Short mmCIF file of C-alpha atoms in Angstrom, two decimals:
data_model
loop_
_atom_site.label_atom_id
_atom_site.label_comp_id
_atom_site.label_asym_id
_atom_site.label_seq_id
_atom_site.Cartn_x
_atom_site.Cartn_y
_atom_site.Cartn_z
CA UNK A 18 -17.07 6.89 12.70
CA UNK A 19 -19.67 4.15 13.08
CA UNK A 20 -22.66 2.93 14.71
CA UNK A 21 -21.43 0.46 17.61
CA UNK A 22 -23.28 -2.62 18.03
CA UNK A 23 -24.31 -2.70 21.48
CA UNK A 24 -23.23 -6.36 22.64
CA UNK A 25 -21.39 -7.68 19.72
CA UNK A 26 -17.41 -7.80 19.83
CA UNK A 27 -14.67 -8.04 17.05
CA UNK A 28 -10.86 -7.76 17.23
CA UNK A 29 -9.08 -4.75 16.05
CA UNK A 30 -5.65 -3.54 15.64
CA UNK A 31 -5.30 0.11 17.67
CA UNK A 32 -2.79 2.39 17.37
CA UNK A 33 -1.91 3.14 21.13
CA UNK A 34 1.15 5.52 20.34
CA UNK A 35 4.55 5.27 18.52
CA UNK A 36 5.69 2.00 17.89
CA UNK A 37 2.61 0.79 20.27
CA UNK A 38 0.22 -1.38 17.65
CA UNK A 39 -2.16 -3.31 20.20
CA UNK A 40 -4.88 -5.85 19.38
CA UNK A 41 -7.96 -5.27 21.57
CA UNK A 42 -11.73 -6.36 21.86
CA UNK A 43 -13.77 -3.05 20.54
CA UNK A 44 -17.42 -3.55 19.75
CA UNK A 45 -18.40 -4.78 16.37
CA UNK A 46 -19.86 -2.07 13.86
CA UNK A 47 -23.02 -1.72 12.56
CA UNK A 48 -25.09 -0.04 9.34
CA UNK A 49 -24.46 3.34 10.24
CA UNK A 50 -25.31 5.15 6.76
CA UNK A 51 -28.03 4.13 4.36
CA UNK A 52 -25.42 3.22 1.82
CA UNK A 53 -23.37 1.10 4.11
CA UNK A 54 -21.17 -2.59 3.97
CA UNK A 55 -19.93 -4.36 6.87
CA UNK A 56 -17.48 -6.73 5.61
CA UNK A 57 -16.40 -9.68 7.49
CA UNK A 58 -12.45 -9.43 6.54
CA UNK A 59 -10.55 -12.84 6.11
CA UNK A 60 -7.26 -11.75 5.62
CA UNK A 61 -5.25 -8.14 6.14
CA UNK A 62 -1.61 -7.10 6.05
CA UNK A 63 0.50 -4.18 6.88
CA UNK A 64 0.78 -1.65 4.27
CA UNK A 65 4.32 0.21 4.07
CA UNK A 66 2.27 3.42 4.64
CA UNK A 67 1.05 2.41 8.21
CA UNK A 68 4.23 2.30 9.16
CA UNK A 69 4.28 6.10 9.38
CA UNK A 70 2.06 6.21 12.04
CA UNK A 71 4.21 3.14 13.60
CA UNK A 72 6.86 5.08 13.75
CA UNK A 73 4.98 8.26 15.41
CA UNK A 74 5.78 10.51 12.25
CA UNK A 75 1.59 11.17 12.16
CA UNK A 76 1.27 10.79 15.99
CA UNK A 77 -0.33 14.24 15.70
CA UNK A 78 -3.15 13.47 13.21
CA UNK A 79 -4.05 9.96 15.03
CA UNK A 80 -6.23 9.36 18.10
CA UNK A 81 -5.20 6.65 20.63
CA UNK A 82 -7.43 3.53 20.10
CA UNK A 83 -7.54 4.45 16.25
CA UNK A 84 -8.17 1.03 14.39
CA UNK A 85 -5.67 0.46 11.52
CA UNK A 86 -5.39 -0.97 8.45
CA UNK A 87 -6.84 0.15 4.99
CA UNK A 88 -5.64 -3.77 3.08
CA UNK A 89 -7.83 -6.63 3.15
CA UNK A 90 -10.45 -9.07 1.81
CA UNK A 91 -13.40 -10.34 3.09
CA UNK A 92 -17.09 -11.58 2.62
CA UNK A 93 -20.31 -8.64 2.89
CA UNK A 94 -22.02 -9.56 6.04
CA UNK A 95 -24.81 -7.08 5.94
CA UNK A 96 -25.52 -4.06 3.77
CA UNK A 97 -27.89 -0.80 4.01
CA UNK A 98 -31.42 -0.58 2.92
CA UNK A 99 -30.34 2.32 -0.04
CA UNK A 100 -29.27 1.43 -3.18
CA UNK A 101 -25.36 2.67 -3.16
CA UNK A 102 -23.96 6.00 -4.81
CA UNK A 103 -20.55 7.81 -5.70
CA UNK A 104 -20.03 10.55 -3.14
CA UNK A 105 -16.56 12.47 -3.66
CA UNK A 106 -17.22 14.59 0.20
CA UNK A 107 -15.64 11.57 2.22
CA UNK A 108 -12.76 13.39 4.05
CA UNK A 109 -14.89 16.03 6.60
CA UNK A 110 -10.75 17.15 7.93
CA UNK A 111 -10.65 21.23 7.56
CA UNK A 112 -6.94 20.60 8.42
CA UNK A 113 -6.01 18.94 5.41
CA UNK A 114 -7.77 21.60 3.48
CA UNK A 115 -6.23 24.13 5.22
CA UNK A 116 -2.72 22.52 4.32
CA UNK A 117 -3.36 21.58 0.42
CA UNK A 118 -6.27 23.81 -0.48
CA UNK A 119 -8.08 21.09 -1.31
CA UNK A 120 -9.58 17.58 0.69
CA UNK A 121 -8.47 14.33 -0.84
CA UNK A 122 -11.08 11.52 -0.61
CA UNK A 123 -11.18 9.26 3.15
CA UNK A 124 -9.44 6.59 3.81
CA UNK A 125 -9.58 3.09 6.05
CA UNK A 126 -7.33 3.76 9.45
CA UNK A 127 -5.09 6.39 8.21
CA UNK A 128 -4.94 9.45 10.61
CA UNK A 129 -7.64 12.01 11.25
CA UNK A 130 -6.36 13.83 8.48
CA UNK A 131 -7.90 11.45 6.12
CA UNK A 132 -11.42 11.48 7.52
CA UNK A 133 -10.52 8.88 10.62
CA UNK A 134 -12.44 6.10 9.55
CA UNK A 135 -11.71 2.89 11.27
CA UNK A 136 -9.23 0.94 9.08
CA UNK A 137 -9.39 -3.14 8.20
CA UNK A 138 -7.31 -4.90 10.24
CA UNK A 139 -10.40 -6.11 12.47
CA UNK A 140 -12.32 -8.95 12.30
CA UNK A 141 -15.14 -6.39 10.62
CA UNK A 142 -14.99 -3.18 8.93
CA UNK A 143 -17.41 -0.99 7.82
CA UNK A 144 -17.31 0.45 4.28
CA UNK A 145 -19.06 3.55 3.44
CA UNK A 146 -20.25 3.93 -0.18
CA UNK A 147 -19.89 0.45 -1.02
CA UNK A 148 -20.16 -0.06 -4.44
CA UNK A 149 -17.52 2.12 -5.59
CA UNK A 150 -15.23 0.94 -2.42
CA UNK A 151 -15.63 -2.88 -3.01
CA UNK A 152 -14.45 -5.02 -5.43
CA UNK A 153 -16.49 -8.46 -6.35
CA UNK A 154 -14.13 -10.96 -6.77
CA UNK A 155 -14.77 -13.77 -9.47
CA UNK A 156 -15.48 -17.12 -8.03
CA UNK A 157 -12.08 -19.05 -9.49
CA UNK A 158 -9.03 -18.55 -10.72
CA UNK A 159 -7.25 -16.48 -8.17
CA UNK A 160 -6.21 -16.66 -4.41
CA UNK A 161 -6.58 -15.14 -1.29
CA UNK A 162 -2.97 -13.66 -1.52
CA UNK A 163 -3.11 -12.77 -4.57
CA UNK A 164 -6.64 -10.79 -3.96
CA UNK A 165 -4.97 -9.30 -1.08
CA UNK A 166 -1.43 -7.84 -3.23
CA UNK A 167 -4.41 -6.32 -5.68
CA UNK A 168 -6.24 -4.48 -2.77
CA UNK A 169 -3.54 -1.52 -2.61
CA UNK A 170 -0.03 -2.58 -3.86
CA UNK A 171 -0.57 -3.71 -7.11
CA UNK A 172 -2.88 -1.12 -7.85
CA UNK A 173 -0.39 1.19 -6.27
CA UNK A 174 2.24 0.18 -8.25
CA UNK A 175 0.45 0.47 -11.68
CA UNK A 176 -0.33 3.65 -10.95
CA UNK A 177 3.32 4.56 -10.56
CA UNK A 178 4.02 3.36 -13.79
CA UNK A 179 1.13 5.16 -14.93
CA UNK A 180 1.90 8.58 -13.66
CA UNK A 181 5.70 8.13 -15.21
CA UNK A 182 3.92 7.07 -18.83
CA UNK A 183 6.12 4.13 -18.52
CA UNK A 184 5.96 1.40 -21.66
CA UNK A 185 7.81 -0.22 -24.31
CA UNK A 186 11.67 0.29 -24.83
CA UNK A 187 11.60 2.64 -21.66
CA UNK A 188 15.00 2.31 -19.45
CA UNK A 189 13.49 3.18 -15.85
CA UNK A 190 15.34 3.65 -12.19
CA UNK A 191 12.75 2.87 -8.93
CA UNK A 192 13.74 3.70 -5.78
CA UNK A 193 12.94 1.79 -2.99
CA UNK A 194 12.78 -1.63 -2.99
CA UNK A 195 9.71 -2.35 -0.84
CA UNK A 196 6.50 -4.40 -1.63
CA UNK A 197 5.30 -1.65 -3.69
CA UNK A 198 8.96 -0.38 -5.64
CA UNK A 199 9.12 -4.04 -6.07
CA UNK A 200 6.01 -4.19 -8.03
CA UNK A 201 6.34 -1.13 -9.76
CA UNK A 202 9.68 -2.75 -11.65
CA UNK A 203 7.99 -6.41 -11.77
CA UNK A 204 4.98 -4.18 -13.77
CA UNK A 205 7.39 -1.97 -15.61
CA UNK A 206 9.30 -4.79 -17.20
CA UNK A 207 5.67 -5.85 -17.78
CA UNK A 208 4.79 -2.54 -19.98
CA UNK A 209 8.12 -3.34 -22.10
CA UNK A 210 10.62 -1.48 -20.33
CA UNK A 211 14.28 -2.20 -21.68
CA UNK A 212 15.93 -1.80 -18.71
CA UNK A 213 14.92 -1.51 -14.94
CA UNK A 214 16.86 -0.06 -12.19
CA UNK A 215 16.68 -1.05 -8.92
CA UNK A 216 18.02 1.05 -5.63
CA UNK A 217 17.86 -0.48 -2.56
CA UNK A 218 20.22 -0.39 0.60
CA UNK A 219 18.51 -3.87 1.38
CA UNK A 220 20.34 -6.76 -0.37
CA UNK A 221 17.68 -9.38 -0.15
CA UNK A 222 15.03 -7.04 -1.74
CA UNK A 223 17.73 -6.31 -4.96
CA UNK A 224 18.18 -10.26 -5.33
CA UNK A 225 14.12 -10.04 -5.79
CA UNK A 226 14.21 -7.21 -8.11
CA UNK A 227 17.27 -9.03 -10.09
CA UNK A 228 15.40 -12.24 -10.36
CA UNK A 229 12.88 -9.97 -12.15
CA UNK A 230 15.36 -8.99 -14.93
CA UNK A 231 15.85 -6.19 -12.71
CA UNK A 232 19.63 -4.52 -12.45
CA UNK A 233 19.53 -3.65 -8.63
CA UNK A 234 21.73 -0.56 -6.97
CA UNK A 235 22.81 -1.07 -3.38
CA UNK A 236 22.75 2.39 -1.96
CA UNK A 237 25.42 1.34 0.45
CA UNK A 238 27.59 0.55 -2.02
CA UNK A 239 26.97 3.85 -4.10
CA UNK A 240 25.87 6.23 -2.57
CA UNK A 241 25.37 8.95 -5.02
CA UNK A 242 23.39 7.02 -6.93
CA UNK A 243 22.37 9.12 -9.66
CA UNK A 244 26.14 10.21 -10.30
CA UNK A 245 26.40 5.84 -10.89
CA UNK A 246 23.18 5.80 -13.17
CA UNK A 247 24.60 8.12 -15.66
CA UNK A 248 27.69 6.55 -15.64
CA UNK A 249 25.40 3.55 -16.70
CA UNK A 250 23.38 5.53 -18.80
CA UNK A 251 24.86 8.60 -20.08
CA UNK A 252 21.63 10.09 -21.36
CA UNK A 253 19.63 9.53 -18.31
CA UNK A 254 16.60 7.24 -17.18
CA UNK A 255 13.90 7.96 -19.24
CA UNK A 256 11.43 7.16 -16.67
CA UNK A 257 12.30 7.56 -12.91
CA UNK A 258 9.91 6.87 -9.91
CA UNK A 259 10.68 7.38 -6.29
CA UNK A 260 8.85 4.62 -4.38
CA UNK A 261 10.65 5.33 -1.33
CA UNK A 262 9.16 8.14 0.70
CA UNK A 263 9.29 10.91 3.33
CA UNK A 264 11.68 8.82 5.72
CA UNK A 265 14.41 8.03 3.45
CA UNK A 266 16.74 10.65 4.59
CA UNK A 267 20.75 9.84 3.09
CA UNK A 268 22.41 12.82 3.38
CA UNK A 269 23.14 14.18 7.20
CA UNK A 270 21.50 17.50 6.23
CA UNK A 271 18.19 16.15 5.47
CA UNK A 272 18.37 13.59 9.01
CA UNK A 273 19.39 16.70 10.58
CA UNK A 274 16.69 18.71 9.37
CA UNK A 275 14.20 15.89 10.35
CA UNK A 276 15.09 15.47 13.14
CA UNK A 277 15.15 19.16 14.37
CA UNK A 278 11.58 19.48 12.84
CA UNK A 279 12.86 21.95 10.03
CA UNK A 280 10.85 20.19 7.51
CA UNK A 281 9.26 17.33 7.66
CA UNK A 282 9.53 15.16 4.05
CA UNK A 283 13.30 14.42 2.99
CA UNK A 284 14.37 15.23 -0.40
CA UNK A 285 17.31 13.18 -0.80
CA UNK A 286 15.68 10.31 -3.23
CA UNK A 287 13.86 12.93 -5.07
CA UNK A 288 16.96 14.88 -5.86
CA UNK A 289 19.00 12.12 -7.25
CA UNK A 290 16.07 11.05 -9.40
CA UNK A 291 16.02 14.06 -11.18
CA UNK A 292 19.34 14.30 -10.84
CA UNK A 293 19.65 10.85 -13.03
CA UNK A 294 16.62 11.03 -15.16
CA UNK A 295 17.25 12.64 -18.79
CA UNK A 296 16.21 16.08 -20.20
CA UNK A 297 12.37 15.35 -20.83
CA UNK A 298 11.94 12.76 -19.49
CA UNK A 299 9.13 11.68 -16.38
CA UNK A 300 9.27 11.10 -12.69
CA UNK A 301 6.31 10.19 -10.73
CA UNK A 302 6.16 10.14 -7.21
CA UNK A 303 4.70 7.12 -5.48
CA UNK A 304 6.40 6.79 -2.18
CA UNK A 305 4.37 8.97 0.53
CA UNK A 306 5.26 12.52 0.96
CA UNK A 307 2.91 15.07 3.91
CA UNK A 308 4.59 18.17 4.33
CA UNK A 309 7.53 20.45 3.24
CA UNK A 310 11.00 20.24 2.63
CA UNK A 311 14.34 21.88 1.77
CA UNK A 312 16.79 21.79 -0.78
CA UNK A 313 14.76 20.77 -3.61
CA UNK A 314 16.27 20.51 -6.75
CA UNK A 315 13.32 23.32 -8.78
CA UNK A 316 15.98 24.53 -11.26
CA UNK A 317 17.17 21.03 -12.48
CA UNK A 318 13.40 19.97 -12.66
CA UNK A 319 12.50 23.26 -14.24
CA UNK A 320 15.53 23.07 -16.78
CA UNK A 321 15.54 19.76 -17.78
CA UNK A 322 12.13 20.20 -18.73
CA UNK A 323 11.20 16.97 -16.58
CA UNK A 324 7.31 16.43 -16.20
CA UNK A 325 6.78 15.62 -12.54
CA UNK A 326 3.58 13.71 -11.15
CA UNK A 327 2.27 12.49 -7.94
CA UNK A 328 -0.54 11.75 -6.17
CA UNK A 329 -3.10 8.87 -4.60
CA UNK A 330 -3.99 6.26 -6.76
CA UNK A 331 -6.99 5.57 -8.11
CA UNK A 332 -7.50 2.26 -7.13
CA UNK A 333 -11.00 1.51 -8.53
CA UNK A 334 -9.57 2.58 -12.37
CA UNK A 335 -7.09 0.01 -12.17
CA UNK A 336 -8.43 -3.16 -10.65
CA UNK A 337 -10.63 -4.45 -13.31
CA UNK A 338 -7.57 -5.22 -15.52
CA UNK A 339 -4.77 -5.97 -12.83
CA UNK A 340 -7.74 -8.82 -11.67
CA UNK A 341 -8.03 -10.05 -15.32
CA UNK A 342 -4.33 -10.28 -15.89
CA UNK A 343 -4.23 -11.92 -12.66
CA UNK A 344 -7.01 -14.60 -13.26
CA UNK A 345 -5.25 -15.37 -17.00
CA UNK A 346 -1.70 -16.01 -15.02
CA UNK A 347 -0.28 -12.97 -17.18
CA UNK A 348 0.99 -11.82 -14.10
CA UNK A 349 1.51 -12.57 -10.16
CA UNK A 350 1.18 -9.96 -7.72
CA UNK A 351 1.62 -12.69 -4.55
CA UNK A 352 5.23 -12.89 -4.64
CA UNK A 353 4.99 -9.82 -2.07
CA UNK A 354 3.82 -11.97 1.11
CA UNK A 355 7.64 -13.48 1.94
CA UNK A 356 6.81 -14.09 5.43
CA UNK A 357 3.51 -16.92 6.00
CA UNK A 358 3.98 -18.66 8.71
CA UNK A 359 2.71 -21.96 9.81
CA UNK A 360 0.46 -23.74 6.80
CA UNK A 361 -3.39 -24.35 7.76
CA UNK A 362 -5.83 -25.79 5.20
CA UNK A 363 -8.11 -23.34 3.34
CA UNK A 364 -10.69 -23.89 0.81
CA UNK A 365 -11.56 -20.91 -0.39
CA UNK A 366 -10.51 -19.91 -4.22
CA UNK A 367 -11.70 -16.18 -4.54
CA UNK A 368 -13.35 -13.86 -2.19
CA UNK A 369 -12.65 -10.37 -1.42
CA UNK A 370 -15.39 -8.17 -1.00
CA UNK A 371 -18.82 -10.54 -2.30
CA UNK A 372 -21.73 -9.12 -2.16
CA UNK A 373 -23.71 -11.68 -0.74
CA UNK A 374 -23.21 -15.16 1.17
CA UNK A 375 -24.72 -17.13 -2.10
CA UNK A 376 -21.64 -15.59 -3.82
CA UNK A 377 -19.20 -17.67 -1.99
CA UNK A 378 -18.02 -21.01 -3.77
CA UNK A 379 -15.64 -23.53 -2.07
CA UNK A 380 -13.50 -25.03 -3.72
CA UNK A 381 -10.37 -28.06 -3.36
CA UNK A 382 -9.11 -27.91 -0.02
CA UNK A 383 -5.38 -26.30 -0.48
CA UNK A 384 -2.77 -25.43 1.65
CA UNK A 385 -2.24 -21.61 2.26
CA UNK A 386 0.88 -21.17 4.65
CA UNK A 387 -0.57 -17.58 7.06
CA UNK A 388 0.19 -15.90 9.68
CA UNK A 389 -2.81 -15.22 12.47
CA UNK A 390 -4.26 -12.30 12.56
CA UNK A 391 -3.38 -11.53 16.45
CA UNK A 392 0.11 -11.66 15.51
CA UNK A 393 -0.20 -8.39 14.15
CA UNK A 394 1.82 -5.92 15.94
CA UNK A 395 5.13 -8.40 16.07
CA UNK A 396 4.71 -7.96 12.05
CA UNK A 397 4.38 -4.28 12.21
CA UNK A 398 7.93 -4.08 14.71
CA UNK A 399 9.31 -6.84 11.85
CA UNK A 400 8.19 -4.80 8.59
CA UNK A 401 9.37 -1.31 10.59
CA UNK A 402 12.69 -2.76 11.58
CA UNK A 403 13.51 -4.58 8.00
CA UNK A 404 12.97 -8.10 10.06
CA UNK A 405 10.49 -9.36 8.08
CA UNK A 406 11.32 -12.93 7.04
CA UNK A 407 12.02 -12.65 3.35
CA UNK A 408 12.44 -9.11 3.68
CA UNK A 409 8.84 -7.53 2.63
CA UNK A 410 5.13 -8.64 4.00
CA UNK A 411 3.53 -11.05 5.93
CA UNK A 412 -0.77 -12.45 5.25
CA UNK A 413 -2.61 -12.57 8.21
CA UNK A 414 -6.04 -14.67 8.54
CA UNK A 415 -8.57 -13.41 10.86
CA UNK A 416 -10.60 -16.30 12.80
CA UNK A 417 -13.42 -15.91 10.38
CA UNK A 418 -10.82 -17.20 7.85
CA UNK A 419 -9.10 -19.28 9.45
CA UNK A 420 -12.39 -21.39 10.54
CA UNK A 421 -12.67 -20.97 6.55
CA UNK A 422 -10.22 -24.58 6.53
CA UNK A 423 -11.62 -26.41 8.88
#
């Protein structure tokens, strides 16, 4: 999916097989389209969503030696000779169309299905269509980690609360208490919502959501968790928003049915947050769903006259005011990178994706405690097993930026 530089070398994070994340030298890419960025990425992380192809759940729609990775920041190293344009015919995969009717746009290392572009956790990446793709960070005011929660979580998470018309008053239920489900509550509470629910089997993540405001739910503890909601709130959730996703089986039908292969996206969280969520009222779905399932709860949703959305986010709607609220302190997006590592100096205040070199302003040397970049696959086995120090995401620095502090 690009134009390989002929001598030049970077290092990249391949999927190998399940559970088999590898870092390897692959060549470096090049201009390969008229309208063309290659970034020079200083940090990356792990997005909840790769860890579907971690765990071999997409094994079929990935190709061994596929580079991963669609979160990061970074400085433009080079750009094409054409002035950039907005080009919705990204995705060229005739078997997502054949499952959905329709293509959705491509995206950075995640699975043939989504156009099998090489993904960001490499030392370069290419970006197609660069001025709607990048962002241009402003020269103070913000961090690298912050910059880095705003590339997909953040955004993601906004858009949850967006889909589910969250705002003032609102009492709202998440499930799943990941990076993103935690930042969908943080945000709700944000809008104005009166009360924020919080289900999680993972203790530490509920003592994050509670030190929110949040009231957290420990699955284990009750496990029909929408019967417990309504005994909390007889009327129902007016909002509810599943942030949990296609692997959160609970009942033994649905890891049954998994794990025969008859269907392939669990229904369990869904269920209960109908189940819980009041006649009227709005769910979105934000946690990652590919295929079919069973048992799905059409007459409650149809009944209760519940509006139900879902979808991709759209990132580029959301980031010029998640990046101003940022940059005015109104709210931080960081507190999602729990494991860092060993502390190195860094001097950079703002970067993602510049457009140019003359861009770049250094500022007071601070110190940023990272993880390096070639650690990478021990944090994908950490995140996948819920091992992660902290309990959610780890920042990784690429050489580039960790010679950034020196």
């Amino acid at each position: 999916m690009y134009k390989e530089h002929p001598e030049e070398k970077m290092l990249a994070c391949q999927y190998m097989g399940p559970k088999a994340m590898v870092v390897n030298s692959v060549p470096k890419p090049m201009i390969t389209a008229p309208k063309d960025a290659i970034v020079k990425i200083t940090h990356c992380t792990v997005c909840g969503s790769d860890l579907h192809m971690y765990a071999g759940d997409l094994d079929s729609a990935m190709k061994r030696g596929d580079i991963m990775g669609h979160e990061a920041i970074g400085l433009v190293d080079d750009v094409g000779p054409e002035e950039y344009s907005l080009c919705d015919r990204t995705n060229p995969s005739k078997e997502m169309e054949g499952m959905w009717g329709h293509r959705l746009s491509g995206i950075f290392g995640y699975t043939q299905l989504t156009g099998g572009y090489p993904g960001n956790q490499a030392e370069y990446c290419r970006v197609p269509n660069a001025d709607l793709i990048l962002v241009k960070a402003p020269k103070e005011g913000v961090s690298p980690e912050q910059l880095l929660a705003l590339a997909d979580v953040t955004t993601t998470a906004w858009h949850g609360n967006e889909l589910a018309e969250v705002g003032k008053g609102h009492v709202v239920g998440v499930w799943g208490c990941g990076p993103v489900g935690l930042s969908i509550a943080k945000l709700a509470l944000f809008r104005g919502a009166k009360k924020v629910y919080a289900v999680d089997p993972d203790p530490r993540r509920l003592e994050i959501a509670e030190s929110f405001g949040c009231i957290g739910v420990n699955v284990r503890e009750h496990p029909d968790v929408s019967d417990y909601i309504l005994r909390q709130e007889p009327l129902g959730l007016d909002k509810g928003i599943e942030a949990s996703g296609f692997r959160s089986a609970q009942s033994w039908i649905q890891t049954t049915m998994r794990a025969i292969g008859a269907e392939g996206d669990q229904s369990d969280t869904v269920s209960h947050v109908i189940k819980a969520t009041r006649k009227g009222g709005n769910i979105s779905l934000i946690g990652d769903f590919f295929f079919t399932t069973n048992q799905f709860p059409i007459g409650a949703l149809m009944e209760k006259a519940i509006t139900l959305r879902g979808g991709q986010l759209y990132a580029q709607k959301y980031h010029p005011y998640l990046l101003d609220i940022t940059v005015k302190g109104e709210y931080d997006p960081s507190f999602v990178f729990t494991h860092k590592g060993e502390p190195y100096a860094f001097s950079l205040f703002a970067l993602p994706f510049l457009y140019n070199f003359e861009d770049l302003l250094w500022g007071d040397t601070d110190s940023r405690p990272l993880d390096d970049f070639e650690n990478i696959p021990e944090m994908y086995k950490l995140q996948f097993e819920h091992g992660m120090p902290g309990g959610l995401k780890a920042i990784m620095a690429t050489p580039f930026g960790r010679s950034l502090g020196k």
